[in-house]
Short mmCIF file of C-alpha atoms in Angstrom, two decimals:
data_model
loop_
_atom_site.label_atom_id
_atom_site.label_comp_id
_atom_site.label_asym_id
_atom_site.label_seq_id
_atom_site.Cartn_x
_atom_site.Cartn_y
_atom_site.Cartn_z
CA MET A 1285 56.31 -38.47 -31.36
CA GLY A 1286 54.82 -35.23 -32.62
CA GLY A 1287 54.11 -33.38 -35.81
CA ALA A 1288 53.59 -35.05 -39.14
CA GLU A 1289 55.13 -38.33 -37.97
CA GLY A 1290 52.68 -38.63 -35.09
CA PHE A 1291 49.79 -37.81 -37.39
CA SER A 1292 50.93 -40.43 -39.93
CA GLU A 1293 51.17 -43.09 -37.25
CA TYR A 1294 47.74 -42.20 -35.90
CA VAL A 1295 46.15 -42.37 -39.35
CA GLU A 1296 47.85 -45.66 -40.18
CA VAL A 1297 46.46 -47.30 -37.04
CA ARG A 1298 43.00 -45.66 -36.98
CA TRP A 1299 42.09 -45.43 -40.70
CA PRO A 1300 40.13 -48.72 -40.97
CA ARG A 1301 38.13 -48.02 -37.80
CA LEU A 1302 37.31 -44.47 -38.87
CA VAL A 1303 36.19 -45.60 -42.34
CA ARG A 1304 34.03 -48.35 -40.85
CA SER A 1305 32.51 -45.85 -38.40
CA ALA A 1306 31.60 -43.61 -41.35
CA VAL A 1307 30.02 -46.56 -43.18
CA LEU A 1308 27.99 -47.43 -40.12
CA LEU A 1309 26.85 -43.81 -39.87
CA GLY A 1310 25.28 -44.23 -43.31
CA CYS A 1311 27.95 -43.60 -45.95
CA THR A 1312 28.81 -45.85 -48.85
CA PRO A 1313 32.37 -47.21 -48.61
CA ALA A 1314 33.60 -44.65 -51.14
CA GLU A 1315 31.80 -41.79 -49.35
CA ALA A 1316 33.20 -43.05 -46.05
CA GLU A 1317 36.78 -42.86 -47.31
CA ASP A 1318 36.18 -39.34 -48.62
CA LEU A 1319 34.56 -38.32 -45.35
CA VAL A 1320 37.41 -39.70 -43.25
CA GLN A 1321 39.95 -38.08 -45.52
CA THR A 1322 38.20 -34.71 -45.11
CA ALA A 1323 37.99 -35.14 -41.33
CA LEU A 1324 41.64 -36.14 -41.08
CA THR A 1325 42.63 -33.15 -43.20
CA ARG A 1326 40.94 -30.95 -40.62
CA CYS A 1327 42.76 -32.86 -37.88
CA PHE A 1328 46.11 -32.43 -39.60
CA VAL A 1329 45.68 -28.67 -39.87
CA HIS A 1330 45.17 -28.51 -36.10
CA TRP A 1331 47.24 -31.58 -35.15
CA ARG A 1332 48.94 -29.90 -32.18
CA LYS A 1333 45.52 -29.22 -30.69
CA VAL A 1334 44.46 -32.83 -31.36
CA GLU A 1335 47.63 -34.12 -29.69
CA ARG A 1336 46.93 -32.04 -26.57
CA ALA A 1337 43.37 -33.36 -26.28
CA ASN A 1338 42.65 -35.52 -23.23
CA ASP A 1339 41.18 -38.22 -25.47
CA ARG A 1340 42.52 -38.09 -29.01
CA ASP A 1341 40.11 -40.75 -30.34
CA ALA A 1342 37.06 -38.94 -28.98
CA TYR A 1343 38.35 -35.67 -30.46
CA VAL A 1344 38.86 -37.21 -33.90
CA HIS A 1345 35.46 -38.93 -33.79
CA ARG A 1346 33.90 -35.57 -32.95
CA ILE A 1347 35.50 -34.07 -36.05
CA LEU A 1348 34.36 -37.08 -38.10
CA LEU A 1349 30.80 -36.72 -36.84
CA ASN A 1350 30.77 -32.96 -37.49
CA THR A 1351 32.12 -33.57 -41.00
CA PHE A 1352 29.44 -36.23 -41.58
CA ASN A 1353 26.65 -33.93 -40.39
CA SER A 1354 27.98 -31.08 -42.54
CA SER A 1355 28.15 -33.33 -45.59
CA ARG A 1356 24.51 -34.32 -45.11
CA ARG A 1357 23.39 -30.70 -44.89
CA ARG A 1358 25.12 -29.85 -48.15
CA ARG A 1359 24.02 -32.97 -49.99
CA SER A 1360 22.16 -31.12 -52.76
CA THR A 1361 25.26 -29.20 -53.83
CA GLY A 1362 27.76 -32.02 -53.40
CA GLU A 1363 29.09 -34.61 -55.80
CA LEU A 1364 26.69 -37.09 -57.31
CA PRO A 1365 27.61 -40.74 -56.88
CA THR A 1366 28.06 -42.86 -59.97
CA ALA A 1367 27.18 -46.48 -60.50
CA SER A 1368 29.80 -48.94 -59.33
CA LEU A 1369 30.40 -52.49 -60.41
CA PRO A 1370 29.15 -55.09 -57.95
CA GLU A 1371 31.73 -57.24 -56.27
CA THR A 1372 31.70 -60.95 -56.91
CA VAL A 1373 30.30 -62.89 -53.95
CA SER A 1374 30.98 -66.57 -53.42
CA ALA A 1375 28.53 -68.93 -51.70
CA ASP A 1376 30.64 -68.88 -48.51
CA GLU A 1377 30.23 -65.12 -48.19
CA THR A 1378 26.43 -65.13 -48.24
CA GLN A 1379 26.09 -65.36 -44.47
CA ALA A 1380 28.33 -62.32 -43.99
CA VAL A 1381 26.34 -60.45 -46.64
CA ASP A 1382 23.07 -61.37 -44.92
CA LEU A 1383 24.41 -60.18 -41.59
CA ALA A 1384 25.72 -56.90 -43.04
CA ASP A 1385 22.41 -56.32 -44.85
CA ALA A 1386 20.34 -56.98 -41.73
CA VAL A 1387 22.52 -54.70 -39.60
CA THR A 1388 22.42 -51.94 -42.22
CA ARG A 1389 18.63 -52.20 -42.55
CA SER A 1390 18.26 -52.11 -38.78
CA LEU A 1391 20.55 -49.11 -38.39
CA ASP A 1392 18.63 -47.35 -41.16
CA GLN A 1393 15.47 -47.64 -39.03
CA LEU A 1394 17.06 -45.66 -36.19
CA GLY A 1395 17.10 -41.89 -35.99
CA ASN A 1396 20.40 -40.10 -36.54
CA ASP A 1397 21.01 -39.56 -32.81
CA GLN A 1398 20.33 -43.20 -31.94
CA ARG A 1399 22.36 -44.52 -34.86
CA THR A 1400 25.27 -42.29 -33.88
CA VAL A 1401 25.39 -43.52 -30.28
CA VAL A 1402 25.20 -47.16 -31.38
CA VAL A 1403 28.10 -46.68 -33.80
CA LEU A 1404 30.20 -44.74 -31.29
CA ARG A 1405 29.57 -47.26 -28.50
CA TYR A 1406 29.69 -50.62 -30.24
CA TYR A 1407 31.94 -49.97 -33.19
CA ALA A 1408 34.23 -47.14 -32.09
CA HIS A 1409 34.19 -48.56 -28.52
CA LEU A 1410 33.92 -45.15 -26.90
CA SER A 1411 32.82 -44.91 -23.26
CA GLU A 1412 29.69 -42.99 -22.28
CA GLN A 1413 31.84 -40.05 -21.16
CA GLN A 1414 33.74 -40.06 -24.47
CA MET A 1415 30.48 -40.21 -26.41
CA ALA A 1416 29.07 -37.34 -24.36
CA SER A 1417 32.18 -35.35 -25.19
CA VAL A 1418 31.95 -36.19 -28.90
CA LEU A 1419 28.25 -35.36 -29.10
CA GLY A 1420 28.38 -32.35 -26.80
CA VAL A 1421 25.55 -33.64 -24.60
CA PRO A 1422 25.35 -34.85 -20.98
CA ALA A 1423 26.17 -38.50 -20.22
CA GLY A 1424 22.54 -39.07 -19.20
CA THR A 1425 21.39 -38.08 -22.68
CA VAL A 1426 23.84 -40.58 -24.17
CA LYS A 1427 22.49 -43.31 -21.88
CA SER A 1428 18.87 -42.62 -22.80
CA ARG A 1429 19.58 -42.46 -26.54
CA LEU A 1430 21.53 -45.71 -26.35
CA SER A 1431 18.80 -47.38 -24.30
CA ARG A 1432 16.11 -46.39 -26.80
CA ALA A 1433 18.28 -47.48 -29.72
CA LEU A 1434 18.96 -50.90 -28.17
CA LYS A 1435 15.24 -51.36 -27.48
CA ALA A 1436 14.46 -50.54 -31.12
CA LEU A 1437 17.16 -52.95 -32.32
CA ALA A 1438 15.89 -55.69 -30.00
CA ASP A 1439 12.42 -55.34 -31.53
CA ASP A 1440 13.68 -55.09 -35.12
CA PRO A 1441 12.45 -57.97 -37.33
CA ASN A 1442 15.56 -57.71 -39.54
CA LEU A 1443 17.72 -58.81 -36.64
CA ALA A 1444 15.14 -61.29 -35.32
CA GLU A 1445 15.71 -63.36 -38.47
CA LEU A 1446 19.40 -63.62 -37.66
CA ARG A 1447 18.70 -64.55 -34.03
CA GLY A 1448 16.32 -67.25 -35.23
CA THR A 1449 13.38 -65.73 -33.35
CA THR A 1450 11.11 -64.94 -36.30
#
């Protein structure tokens, strides 16, 4: 199915994963939705080209990553976030909040390149070849970045608490 219908189906299926990828790259949930919307707008304009791509998911993630990097460069002239009301958290949700906090703190300790490969590999589930295509680097570079990132995460005290190895 092509055209607008194919685009709509793609967005319907991939929206949550793309938003979560943006959050893991360092956006707030609201920023992530805006970022994904901007990236998908770019995809829609060139949807025929996206459809012809060998790997549509890798192509869209490349656009998402480029949009993310562009948004970070223009941060000083962009919109300013406003305060948001905190969500109510029940006692049963504290473990999930602790896990999310520890993962976020750990990802914040990584450099942009390492954080990007971790998100693309373990959240977006892209292969090394797909990641190399998205990032525009050789597969060996992807492997070394991922290896260094996993070493840093293994040594991170934020995650050691969750593993019970403090």
